[in-house]
């Protein structure tokens, strides 16, 4: 069922476009330029020269996976009422910091070992895409937002923003990070949130804004800091990130002679379907994801779906292929949302019980994991075969493509 899709996206003709690859990025972050850059330059010295950049990326990502597993084990409700041990939040802080460090060191390792490749960009961005939802599990727990609409909205906001950035890179050929961006300032702010929760407990984020900051409008004063954080992220996305991404893509489409409106409508349809399905499923009065505290396995499943969606865009960018408009992993997500809302239609039965919905979610998770890994392994093998490299070790004798960089 999936082999033809994999073969089409990795044909010899499309893989041959890898020889035109040249990594391009712009990072406007002042924090990166004047502070963190010096830390990353020091940290690269801790890694041996024979360590492959992709191995560094993978090890960094395992810190996120371990903390998601820790959240599921020790704090599955993501709520302050659960009162988990405080050291969990320090573990979140350490994990996100190590992930960020490894994520920024891998490119430096590629340059100093002359092992840069298109696979490095795909592997790096693929892990970042998976981390987008996975790290939100930890953020929800640290903020004490629990199994609530606020947590669901946080997932939608973050994934939509990441999708647009990836879509923008597809059209412009350049990864643009603004003066305030998620990979730098976002991670540092998350680190601060985790640390404060470790010291004072997540209940501190339930404090109304007006109790700490005087003379603010009543609508803001009554808002808790946890909801204020989510609102701030949403406002930032709406007022800065989304308009800038669309403006960059508008210029790119005009330069390439593409119709902007129809292009955006088609290319944004996967993420719109993704977000609507998540919200309608979780918010349905006939769903038990929030009421029975089953959000973590659901989040991991939809995180894998998003990882596939974003990584397919990067793959299309690297191989100069058409924009991917569909992934089979959306099917169980949309189907689950439909089942959860089926009883809203007069005369239709209620198919989900707490037990059957949880079984469906775990089945969804297993299906997503198998399909994603099968696809990822096929892509990695195809890249390695064409480029004459290994994914997790450095081939010292290989001849590098002169156009490759990272």
mmCIF file of C-alpha atoms in Angstrom:
data_model
loop_
_atom_site.group_PDB
_atom_site.id
_atom_site.type_symbol
_atom_site.label_atom_id
_atom_site.label_comp_id
_atom_site.label_asym_id
_atom_site.label_seq_id
_atom_site.Cartn_x
_atom_site.Cartn_y
_atom_site.Cartn_z
ATOM 1 C CA UNK A 1 0.000 0.000 0.000
ATOM 2 C CA UNK A 2 2.791 2.436 0.870
ATOM 3 C CA UNK A 3 5.688 1.131 -1.273
ATOM 4 C CA UNK A 4 4.593 2.962 -4.399
ATOM 5 C CA UNK A 5 4.438 6.251 -2.512
ATOM 6 C CA UNK A 6 7.894 5.715 -1.081
ATOM 7 C CA UNK A 7 9.318 4.754 -4.507
ATOM 8 C CA UNK A 8 7.803 7.811 -6.203
ATOM 9 C CA UNK A 9 9.246 10.233 -3.664
ATOM 10 C CA UNK A 10 12.711 8.667 -3.866
ATOM 11 C CA UNK A 11 13.111 8.021 -7.580
ATOM 12 C CA UNK A 12 16.566 8.280 -9.154
ATOM 13 C CA UNK A 13 15.461 11.387 -10.987
ATOM 14 C CA UNK A 14 14.482 13.145 -7.778
ATOM 15 C CA UNK A 15 17.484 11.916 -5.808
ATOM 16 C CA UNK A 16 19.721 13.343 -8.518
ATOM 17 C CA UNK A 17 18.566 16.800 -7.428
ATOM 18 C CA UNK A 18 20.517 16.335 -4.202
ATOM 19 C CA UNK A 19 23.633 17.389 -6.107
ATOM 20 C CA UNK A 20 22.186 20.909 -6.265
ATOM 21 C CA UNK A 21 21.711 21.014 -2.511
ATOM 22 C CA UNK A 22 23.064 23.968 -0.594
ATOM 23 C CA UNK A 23 21.973 24.668 2.943
ATOM 24 C CA UNK A 24 20.679 28.196 3.473
ATOM 25 C CA UNK A 25 19.501 29.739 6.713
ATOM 26 C CA UNK A 26 19.109 33.131 8.332
ATOM 27 C CA UNK A 27 19.061 33.415 12.116
ATOM 28 C CA UNK A 28 18.211 36.915 13.380
ATOM 29 C CA UNK A 29 18.123 35.894 17.039
ATOM 30 C CA UNK A 30 20.252 38.218 19.147
ATOM 31 C CA UNK A 31 20.358 35.592 21.871
ATOM 32 C CA UNK A 32 21.915 33.113 19.454
ATOM 33 C CA UNK A 33 24.323 35.606 17.962
ATOM 34 C CA UNK A 34 25.695 37.196 21.118
ATOM 35 C CA UNK A 35 25.228 34.594 23.849
ATOM 36 C CA UNK A 36 24.410 31.017 22.891
ATOM 37 C CA UNK A 37 26.776 30.880 19.935
ATOM 38 C CA UNK A 38 29.736 31.002 22.309
ATOM 39 C CA UNK A 39 28.261 28.195 24.401
ATOM 40 C CA UNK A 40 27.686 26.013 21.325
ATOM 41 C CA UNK A 41 31.216 26.712 20.082
ATOM 42 C CA UNK A 42 32.512 25.487 23.447
ATOM 43 C CA UNK A 43 30.175 22.484 23.570
ATOM 44 C CA UNK A 44 31.340 21.118 20.214
ATOM 45 C CA UNK A 45 34.725 20.426 21.795
ATOM 46 C CA UNK A 46 33.085 17.831 24.061
ATOM 47 C CA UNK A 47 32.244 15.567 21.120
ATOM 48 C CA UNK A 48 34.837 13.278 19.496
ATOM 49 C CA UNK A 49 35.776 13.936 15.884
ATOM 50 C CA UNK A 50 34.634 10.482 14.775
ATOM 51 C CA UNK A 51 31.077 10.975 16.039
ATOM 52 C CA UNK A 52 28.552 11.366 13.213
ATOM 53 C CA UNK A 53 26.400 14.536 13.289
ATOM 54 C CA UNK A 54 23.180 12.533 12.876
ATOM 55 C CA UNK A 55 24.128 10.417 15.879
ATOM 56 C CA UNK A 56 24.448 13.622 17.913
ATOM 57 C CA UNK A 57 20.989 14.681 16.707
ATOM 58 C CA UNK A 58 19.480 11.316 17.600
ATOM 59 C CA UNK A 59 21.020 11.241 21.084
ATOM 60 C CA UNK A 60 19.697 14.741 21.719
ATOM 61 C CA UNK A 61 16.212 13.664 20.673
ATOM 62 C CA UNK A 62 16.291 10.719 23.095
ATOM 63 C CA UNK A 63 16.340 13.215 25.982
ATOM 64 C CA UNK A 64 12.901 14.386 24.820
ATOM 65 C CA UNK A 65 11.629 10.823 24.452
ATOM 66 C CA UNK A 66 12.806 9.926 27.956
ATOM 67 C CA UNK A 67 10.998 12.899 29.465
ATOM 68 C CA UNK A 68 7.768 12.107 27.600
ATOM 69 C CA UNK A 69 7.994 8.581 29.023
ATOM 70 C CA UNK A 70 8.683 10.089 32.455
ATOM 71 C CA UNK A 71 5.593 12.297 32.168
ATOM 72 C CA UNK A 72 3.467 9.289 31.244
ATOM 73 C CA UNK A 73 4.848 7.341 34.196
ATOM 74 C CA UNK A 74 4.921 9.960 36.949
ATOM 75 C CA UNK A 75 2.553 12.743 35.869
ATOM 76 C CA UNK A 76 0.057 11.408 33.301
ATOM 77 C CA UNK A 77 -2.712 13.857 34.199
ATOM 78 C CA UNK A 78 -0.494 16.906 33.464
ATOM 79 C CA UNK A 79 -2.392 18.627 36.270
ATOM 80 C CA UNK A 80 -1.323 20.279 39.520
ATOM 81 C CA UNK A 81 -3.802 18.125 41.479
ATOM 82 C CA UNK A 82 -1.624 15.108 40.759
ATOM 83 C CA UNK A 83 1.241 16.681 42.733
ATOM 84 C CA UNK A 84 4.124 14.789 41.072
ATOM 85 C CA UNK A 85 7.646 15.032 42.505
ATOM 86 C CA UNK A 86 9.302 18.370 41.758
ATOM 87 C CA UNK A 87 12.428 16.761 40.306
ATOM 88 C CA UNK A 88 10.418 15.843 37.218
ATOM 89 C CA UNK A 89 10.352 19.480 36.117
ATOM 90 C CA UNK A 90 14.100 19.789 36.563
ATOM 91 C CA UNK A 91 14.398 16.698 34.377
ATOM 92 C CA UNK A 92 12.270 18.463 31.757
ATOM 93 C CA UNK A 93 14.548 21.497 31.957
ATOM 94 C CA UNK A 94 17.711 19.438 31.630
ATOM 95 C CA UNK A 95 16.246 17.387 28.786
ATOM 96 C CA UNK A 96 15.146 20.376 26.697
ATOM 97 C CA UNK A 97 18.494 22.101 27.269
ATOM 98 C CA UNK A 98 20.484 19.046 26.227
ATOM 99 C CA UNK A 99 18.231 18.578 23.210
ATOM 100 C CA UNK A 100 18.819 22.189 22.171
ATOM 101 C CA UNK A 101 22.569 21.841 22.725
ATOM 102 C CA UNK A 102 22.861 18.669 20.658
ATOM 103 C CA UNK A 103 20.570 20.178 18.003
ATOM 104 C CA UNK A 104 22.899 23.155 17.569
ATOM 105 C CA UNK A 105 26.128 21.197 17.852
ATOM 106 C CA UNK A 106 25.307 18.679 15.107
ATOM 107 C CA UNK A 107 25.772 21.237 12.322
ATOM 108 C CA UNK A 108 29.087 22.365 13.759
ATOM 109 C CA UNK A 109 30.188 18.740 13.935
ATOM 110 C CA UNK A 110 29.225 18.255 10.281
ATOM 111 C CA UNK A 111 31.300 21.231 9.209
ATOM 112 C CA UNK A 112 34.400 20.388 11.223
ATOM 113 C CA UNK A 113 34.354 16.745 10.073
ATOM 114 C CA UNK A 114 33.441 17.704 6.488
ATOM 115 C CA UNK A 115 30.507 15.307 6.638
ATOM 116 C CA UNK A 116 27.712 17.744 5.766
ATOM 117 C CA UNK A 117 24.929 16.338 3.613
ATOM 118 C CA UNK A 118 21.268 16.856 2.677
ATOM 119 C CA UNK A 119 20.472 13.929 4.964
ATOM 120 C CA UNK A 120 21.752 16.001 7.883
ATOM 121 C CA UNK A 121 19.179 18.722 7.250
ATOM 122 C CA UNK A 122 16.369 16.205 6.798
ATOM 123 C CA UNK A 123 17.312 14.257 9.924
ATOM 124 C CA UNK A 124 17.699 17.420 12.011
ATOM 125 C CA UNK A 125 14.430 18.992 10.900
ATOM 126 C CA UNK A 126 12.650 15.655 11.195
ATOM 127 C CA UNK A 127 13.581 15.389 14.866
ATOM 128 C CA UNK A 128 12.569 19.024 15.385
ATOM 129 C CA UNK A 129 9.159 18.276 13.866
ATOM 130 C CA UNK A 130 8.604 15.326 16.195
ATOM 131 C CA UNK A 131 9.757 17.395 19.154
ATOM 132 C CA UNK A 132 7.162 20.085 18.403
ATOM 133 C CA UNK A 133 4.327 18.073 19.950
ATOM 134 C CA UNK A 134 6.384 15.855 22.263
ATOM 135 C CA UNK A 135 7.834 18.825 24.150
ATOM 136 C CA UNK A 136 4.349 20.291 24.569
ATOM 137 C CA UNK A 137 3.491 17.341 26.805
ATOM 138 C CA UNK A 138 6.155 18.575 29.206
ATOM 139 C CA UNK A 139 5.053 22.203 28.859
ATOM 140 C CA UNK A 140 1.443 21.312 29.639
ATOM 141 C CA UNK A 141 2.568 19.446 32.752
ATOM 142 C CA UNK A 142 4.831 22.255 33.921
ATOM 143 C CA UNK A 143 2.100 24.855 33.386
ATOM 144 C CA UNK A 144 -0.467 22.644 35.085
ATOM 145 C CA UNK A 145 -2.859 23.148 32.179
ATOM 146 C CA UNK A 146 -3.701 19.455 32.340
ATOM 147 C CA UNK A 147 -6.219 17.790 30.063
ATOM 148 C CA UNK A 148 -7.893 20.988 28.953
ATOM 149 C CA UNK A 149 -8.780 22.972 25.876
ATOM 150 C CA UNK A 150 -5.792 25.202 26.608
ATOM 151 C CA UNK A 151 -3.426 22.266 26.135
ATOM 152 C CA UNK A 152 -5.134 21.311 22.872
ATOM 153 C CA UNK A 153 -4.892 24.891 21.611
ATOM 154 C CA UNK A 154 -1.202 24.999 22.515
ATOM 155 C CA UNK A 155 -0.603 21.952 20.311
ATOM 156 C CA UNK A 156 -2.531 23.505 17.427
ATOM 157 C CA UNK A 157 -0.725 26.834 17.720
ATOM 158 C CA UNK A 158 2.757 25.309 17.827
ATOM 159 C CA UNK A 159 2.236 22.814 15.013
ATOM 160 C CA UNK A 160 0.638 25.383 12.719
ATOM 161 C CA UNK A 161 3.558 27.741 13.265
ATOM 162 C CA UNK A 162 6.157 25.040 12.578
ATOM 163 C CA UNK A 163 4.295 23.913 9.457
ATOM 164 C CA UNK A 164 4.327 27.436 8.020
ATOM 165 C CA UNK A 165 8.067 27.781 8.674
ATOM 166 C CA UNK A 166 8.708 24.510 6.855
ATOM 167 C CA UNK A 167 6.409 25.523 4.011
ATOM 168 C CA UNK A 168 8.228 28.856 3.790
ATOM 169 C CA UNK A 169 11.586 27.066 3.462
ATOM 170 C CA UNK A 170 10.150 24.924 0.670
ATOM 171 C CA UNK A 171 9.251 28.042 -1.341
ATOM 172 C CA UNK A 172 12.181 30.309 -0.507
ATOM 173 C CA UNK A 173 14.939 27.705 -0.127
ATOM 174 C CA UNK A 174 15.993 29.363 3.128
ATOM 175 C CA UNK A 175 15.191 28.521 6.731
ATOM 176 C CA UNK A 176 14.385 31.865 8.330
ATOM 177 C CA UNK A 177 14.513 32.328 12.098
ATOM 178 C CA UNK A 178 13.385 35.728 13.322
ATOM 179 C CA UNK A 179 14.605 37.895 16.186
ATOM 180 C CA UNK A 180 12.341 35.845 18.447
ATOM 181 C CA UNK A 181 11.960 32.232 17.351
ATOM 182 C CA UNK A 182 10.916 28.879 18.810
ATOM 183 C CA UNK A 183 14.243 26.984 18.463
ATOM 184 C CA UNK A 184 16.084 29.615 20.512
ATOM 185 C CA UNK A 185 13.971 31.962 22.613
ATOM 186 C CA UNK A 186 11.113 29.465 22.765
ATOM 187 C CA UNK A 187 13.322 26.760 24.233
ATOM 188 C CA UNK A 188 14.923 29.177 26.697
ATOM 189 C CA UNK A 189 11.481 30.315 27.879
ATOM 190 C CA UNK A 190 10.383 26.683 28.228
ATOM 191 C CA UNK A 191 13.524 26.069 30.264
ATOM 192 C CA UNK A 192 12.563 28.957 32.561
ATOM 193 C CA UNK A 193 9.017 27.590 32.939
ATOM 194 C CA UNK A 194 10.319 24.115 33.828
ATOM 195 C CA UNK A 195 12.783 25.525 36.340
ATOM 196 C CA UNK A 196 10.184 27.721 38.059
ATOM 197 C CA UNK A 197 7.796 24.759 38.250
ATOM 198 C CA UNK A 198 10.596 22.701 39.767
ATOM 199 C CA UNK A 199 11.223 25.315 42.450
ATOM 200 C CA UNK A 200 7.689 26.443 43.284
ATOM 201 C CA UNK A 201 5.494 23.746 41.753
ATOM 202 C CA UNK A 202 3.197 24.127 38.713
ATOM 203 C CA UNK A 203 0.451 25.616 40.905
ATOM 204 C CA UNK A 204 2.275 28.941 40.675
ATOM 205 C CA UNK A 205 1.097 29.275 37.063
ATOM 206 C CA UNK A 206 -2.523 29.294 38.264
ATOM 207 C CA UNK A 207 -1.869 32.679 39.895
ATOM 208 C CA UNK A 208 -3.975 35.435 38.262
ATOM 209 C CA UNK A 209 -1.889 37.932 36.310
ATOM 210 C CA UNK A 210 -3.448 40.831 38.221
ATOM 211 C CA UNK A 211 -2.058 39.537 41.532
ATOM 212 C CA UNK A 212 1.474 40.073 40.255
ATOM 213 C CA UNK A 213 1.207 42.788 37.612
ATOM 214 C CA UNK A 214 -0.870 45.812 38.680
ATOM 215 C CA UNK A 215 -2.921 48.115 36.483
ATOM 216 C CA UNK A 216 -3.668 45.665 33.682
ATOM 217 C CA UNK A 217 -7.086 45.363 31.991
ATOM 218 C CA UNK A 218 -9.542 43.267 33.974
ATOM 219 C CA UNK A 219 -9.767 40.659 31.197
ATOM 220 C CA UNK A 220 -6.023 40.061 31.563
ATOM 221 C CA UNK A 221 -5.890 40.523 35.338
ATOM 222 C CA UNK A 222 -8.251 37.603 35.927
ATOM 223 C CA UNK A 223 -6.321 35.332 33.570
ATOM 224 C CA UNK A 224 -3.918 32.797 35.071
ATOM 225 C CA UNK A 225 -0.291 32.879 33.992
ATOM 226 C CA UNK A 226 -0.676 29.480 32.324
ATOM 227 C CA UNK A 227 -3.483 30.730 30.089
ATOM 228 C CA UNK A 228 -1.618 34.003 29.665
ATOM 229 C CA UNK A 229 1.393 32.092 28.335
ATOM 230 C CA UNK A 230 -0.747 30.267 25.776
ATOM 231 C CA UNK A 231 -2.491 33.508 24.784
ATOM 232 C CA UNK A 232 0.886 35.223 24.356
ATOM 233 C CA UNK A 233 2.135 32.454 22.077
ATOM 234 C CA UNK A 234 -1.077 32.655 20.049
ATOM 235 C CA UNK A 235 -0.933 36.444 19.689
ATOM 236 C CA UNK A 236 2.725 36.281 18.665
ATOM 237 C CA UNK A 237 1.861 33.702 16.015
ATOM 238 C CA UNK A 238 -1.082 35.697 14.645
ATOM 239 C CA UNK A 239 0.591 39.110 14.606
ATOM 240 C CA UNK A 240 4.134 38.266 13.550
ATOM 241 C CA UNK A 241 4.928 34.711 12.488
ATOM 242 C CA UNK A 242 1.945 33.950 10.241
ATOM 243 C CA UNK A 243 1.971 37.284 8.336
ATOM 244 C CA UNK A 244 5.748 37.137 7.800
ATOM 245 C CA UNK A 245 5.638 33.543 6.561
ATOM 246 C CA UNK A 246 2.814 34.275 4.135
ATOM 247 C CA UNK A 247 4.532 37.446 2.914
ATOM 248 C CA UNK A 248 7.750 35.543 2.182
ATOM 249 C CA UNK A 249 5.789 32.855 0.339
ATOM 250 C CA UNK A 250 3.831 35.523 -1.550
ATOM 251 C CA UNK A 251 7.077 37.002 -2.874
ATOM 252 C CA UNK A 252 8.397 33.547 -3.753
ATOM 253 C CA UNK A 253 5.199 32.603 -5.593
ATOM 254 C CA UNK A 254 5.192 35.872 -7.516
ATOM 255 C CA UNK A 255 8.832 35.335 -8.512
ATOM 256 C CA UNK A 256 8.077 31.781 -9.660
ATOM 257 C CA UNK A 257 4.855 32.732 -11.435
ATOM 258 C CA UNK A 258 2.633 30.656 -9.149
ATOM 259 C CA UNK A 259 -0.896 31.743 -8.126
ATOM 260 C CA UNK A 260 -0.529 32.606 -4.451
ATOM 261 C CA UNK A 261 -4.079 32.076 -3.158
ATOM 262 C CA UNK A 262 -4.685 28.695 -4.761
ATOM 263 C CA UNK A 263 -1.166 27.510 -3.887
ATOM 264 C CA UNK A 264 -1.598 28.396 -0.222
ATOM 265 C CA UNK A 265 -5.097 26.920 -0.094
ATOM 266 C CA UNK A 266 -3.843 23.607 -1.467
ATOM 267 C CA UNK A 267 -0.618 23.409 0.523
ATOM 268 C CA UNK A 268 -2.173 24.455 3.835
ATOM 269 C CA UNK A 269 -5.031 21.963 3.581
ATOM 270 C CA UNK A 270 -3.119 19.147 5.382
ATOM 271 C CA UNK A 271 -2.339 21.255 8.454
ATOM 272 C CA UNK A 272 -5.863 22.727 8.503
ATOM 273 C CA UNK A 273 -7.356 19.217 8.400
ATOM 274 C CA UNK A 274 -4.869 18.129 11.079
ATOM 275 C CA UNK A 275 -5.757 20.988 13.441
ATOM 276 C CA UNK A 276 -9.520 20.728 12.914
ATOM 277 C CA UNK A 277 -9.431 16.967 13.508
ATOM 278 C CA UNK A 278 -7.466 17.348 16.750
ATOM 279 C CA UNK A 279 -9.748 20.062 18.109
ATOM 280 C CA UNK A 280 -13.020 18.420 17.084
ATOM 281 C CA UNK A 281 -11.953 15.048 18.513
ATOM 282 C CA UNK A 282 -10.669 16.332 21.845
ATOM 283 C CA UNK A 283 -13.487 18.838 22.330
ATOM 284 C CA UNK A 284 -16.284 16.433 21.474
ATOM 285 C CA UNK A 285 -18.579 15.712 24.401
ATOM 286 C CA UNK A 286 -18.509 12.094 23.228
ATOM 287 C CA UNK A 287 -14.728 11.790 23.545
ATOM 288 C CA UNK A 288 -12.885 10.707 26.693
ATOM 289 C CA UNK A 289 -9.383 11.918 25.788
ATOM 290 C CA UNK A 290 -9.534 14.830 28.215
ATOM 291 C CA UNK A 291 -12.038 13.583 30.775
ATOM 292 C CA UNK A 292 -10.226 10.252 31.244
ATOM 293 C CA UNK A 293 -6.746 11.771 30.935
ATOM 294 C CA UNK A 294 -5.588 9.943 27.840
ATOM 295 C CA UNK A 295 -3.903 12.923 26.221
ATOM 296 C CA UNK A 296 -0.271 11.752 26.391
ATOM 297 C CA UNK A 297 -0.632 8.675 24.123
ATOM 298 C CA UNK A 298 -2.869 10.766 21.859
ATOM 299 C CA UNK A 299 -0.233 13.531 21.753
ATOM 300 C CA UNK A 300 2.521 11.069 20.856
ATOM 301 C CA UNK A 301 0.371 9.681 18.026
ATOM 302 C CA UNK A 302 -0.477 13.089 16.559
ATOM 303 C CA UNK A 303 3.134 14.161 17.112
ATOM 304 C CA UNK A 304 4.271 11.344 14.832
ATOM 305 C CA UNK A 305 1.649 12.355 12.259
ATOM 306 C CA UNK A 306 2.962 15.909 12.321
ATOM 307 C CA UNK A 307 6.552 14.693 12.125
ATOM 308 C CA UNK A 308 5.689 12.830 8.932
ATOM 309 C CA UNK A 309 3.882 15.838 7.445
ATOM 310 C CA UNK A 310 6.708 18.296 8.090
ATOM 311 C CA UNK A 311 9.480 15.883 7.097
ATOM 312 C CA UNK A 312 7.779 15.176 3.774
ATOM 313 C CA UNK A 313 7.911 18.899 3.016
ATOM 314 C CA UNK A 314 11.647 18.992 3.760
ATOM 315 C CA UNK A 315 12.152 15.897 1.600
ATOM 316 C CA UNK A 316 10.300 17.600 -1.260
ATOM 317 C CA UNK A 317 12.434 20.715 -0.785
ATOM 318 C CA UNK A 318 15.686 18.728 -0.922
ATOM 319 C CA UNK A 319 14.694 16.634 -3.938
ATOM 320 C CA UNK A 320 12.920 19.505 -5.705
ATOM 321 C CA UNK A 321 9.682 17.535 -5.791
ATOM 322 C CA UNK A 322 6.102 18.760 -5.769
ATOM 323 C CA UNK A 323 4.666 19.847 -2.436
ATOM 324 C CA UNK A 324 3.261 16.863 -0.481
ATOM 325 C CA UNK A 325 -0.471 17.270 -0.029
ATOM 326 C CA UNK A 326 -1.377 14.096 1.826
ATOM 327 C CA UNK A 327 -0.092 11.545 4.296
ATOM 328 C CA UNK A 328 -1.840 8.284 5.050
ATOM 329 C CA UNK A 329 -1.344 8.996 8.761
ATOM 330 C CA UNK A 330 -4.091 11.619 8.604
ATOM 331 C CA UNK A 331 -6.674 8.892 7.959
ATOM 332 C CA UNK A 332 -6.864 7.427 11.508
ATOM 333 C CA UNK A 333 -6.818 10.950 12.963
ATOM 334 C CA UNK A 334 -9.721 12.160 10.830
ATOM 335 C CA UNK A 335 -11.561 8.863 11.335
ATOM 336 C CA UNK A 336 -11.187 9.115 15.108
ATOM 337 C CA UNK A 337 -12.518 12.674 15.056
ATOM 338 C CA UNK A 338 -15.474 11.547 12.943
ATOM 339 C CA UNK A 339 -16.306 8.664 15.284
ATOM 340 C CA UNK A 340 -16.095 10.966 18.316
ATOM 341 C CA UNK A 341 -18.588 13.367 16.732
ATOM 342 C CA UNK A 342 -20.881 10.788 15.123
ATOM 343 C CA UNK A 343 -23.497 10.884 17.929
ATOM 344 C CA UNK A 344 -24.112 14.565 17.159
ATOM 345 C CA UNK A 345 -26.000 13.380 14.099
ATOM 346 C CA UNK A 346 -29.556 12.443 15.152
ATOM 347 C CA UNK A 347 -30.042 8.709 15.274
ATOM 348 C CA UNK A 348 -26.350 7.831 15.060
ATOM 349 C CA UNK A 349 -24.888 5.579 17.769
ATOM 350 C CA UNK A 350 -22.160 6.375 20.254
ATOM 351 C CA UNK A 351 -19.293 4.124 19.140
ATOM 352 C CA UNK A 352 -16.586 5.247 21.541
ATOM 353 C CA UNK A 353 -16.580 4.078 25.146
ATOM 354 C CA UNK A 354 -13.697 5.015 27.454
ATOM 355 C CA UNK A 355 -12.124 1.610 26.813
ATOM 356 C CA UNK A 356 -12.706 1.425 23.057
ATOM 357 C CA UNK A 357 -11.438 4.962 22.455
ATOM 358 C CA UNK A 358 -8.261 4.248 24.414
ATOM 359 C CA UNK A 359 -7.739 1.059 22.397
ATOM 360 C CA UNK A 360 -8.269 3.060 19.202
ATOM 361 C CA UNK A 361 -5.694 5.640 20.334
ATOM 362 C CA UNK A 362 -3.102 2.961 21.067
ATOM 363 C CA UNK A 363 -3.864 1.300 17.734
ATOM 364 C CA UNK A 364 -3.464 4.705 16.074
ATOM 365 C CA UNK A 365 -0.153 5.176 17.889
ATOM 366 C CA UNK A 366 1.189 1.777 16.822
ATOM 367 C CA UNK A 367 0.066 2.298 13.220
ATOM 368 C CA UNK A 368 1.629 5.770 13.079
ATOM 369 C CA UNK A 369 4.901 4.530 14.573
ATOM 370 C CA UNK A 370 5.227 1.601 12.149
ATOM 371 C CA UNK A 371 4.359 3.652 9.063
ATOM 372 C CA UNK A 372 6.624 6.517 10.100
ATOM 373 C CA UNK A 373 9.617 4.283 10.868
ATOM 374 C CA UNK A 374 9.171 2.314 7.658
ATOM 375 C CA UNK A 375 9.098 5.539 5.659
ATOM 376 C CA UNK A 376 12.008 7.113 7.559
ATOM 377 C CA UNK A 377 14.211 4.044 7.100
ATOM 378 C CA UNK A 378 13.423 3.971 3.368
ATOM 379 C CA UNK A 379 14.337 7.650 3.016
ATOM 380 C CA UNK A 380 17.554 7.297 5.026
ATOM 381 C CA UNK A 381 18.640 4.235 3.043
ATOM 382 C CA UNK A 382 17.922 5.963 -0.271
ATOM 383 C CA UNK A 383 19.893 9.072 0.717
ATOM 384 C CA UNK A 384 22.808 7.048 2.069
ATOM 385 C CA UNK A 385 22.932 4.866 -1.029
ATOM 386 C CA UNK A 386 22.871 7.813 -3.425
ATOM 387 C CA UNK A 387 25.321 9.980 -1.472
ATOM 388 C CA UNK A 388 27.650 7.127 -0.500
ATOM 389 C CA UNK A 389 27.448 7.876 3.220
ATOM 390 C CA UNK A 390 26.333 6.225 6.448
ATOM 391 C CA UNK A 391 23.658 7.807 8.595
ATOM 392 C CA UNK A 392 25.223 7.239 12.011
ATOM 393 C CA UNK A 393 28.930 6.946 11.223
ATOM 394 C CA UNK A 394 31.421 8.990 9.241
ATOM 395 C CA UNK A 395 32.796 7.415 6.076
ATOM 396 C CA UNK A 396 36.242 8.964 5.881
ATOM 397 C CA UNK A 397 36.922 7.798 2.362
ATOM 398 C CA UNK A 398 33.785 9.114 0.748
ATOM 399 C CA UNK A 399 33.931 11.823 -1.888
ATOM 400 C CA UNK A 400 31.789 14.771 -0.916
ATOM 401 C CA UNK A 401 29.541 16.591 -3.311
ATOM 402 C CA UNK A 402 31.125 20.004 -3.757
ATOM 403 C CA UNK A 403 27.808 21.740 -3.366
ATOM 404 C CA UNK A 404 26.934 20.215 0.017
ATOM 405 C CA UNK A 405 26.969 22.253 3.141
ATOM 406 C CA UNK A 406 25.023 22.351 6.383
#
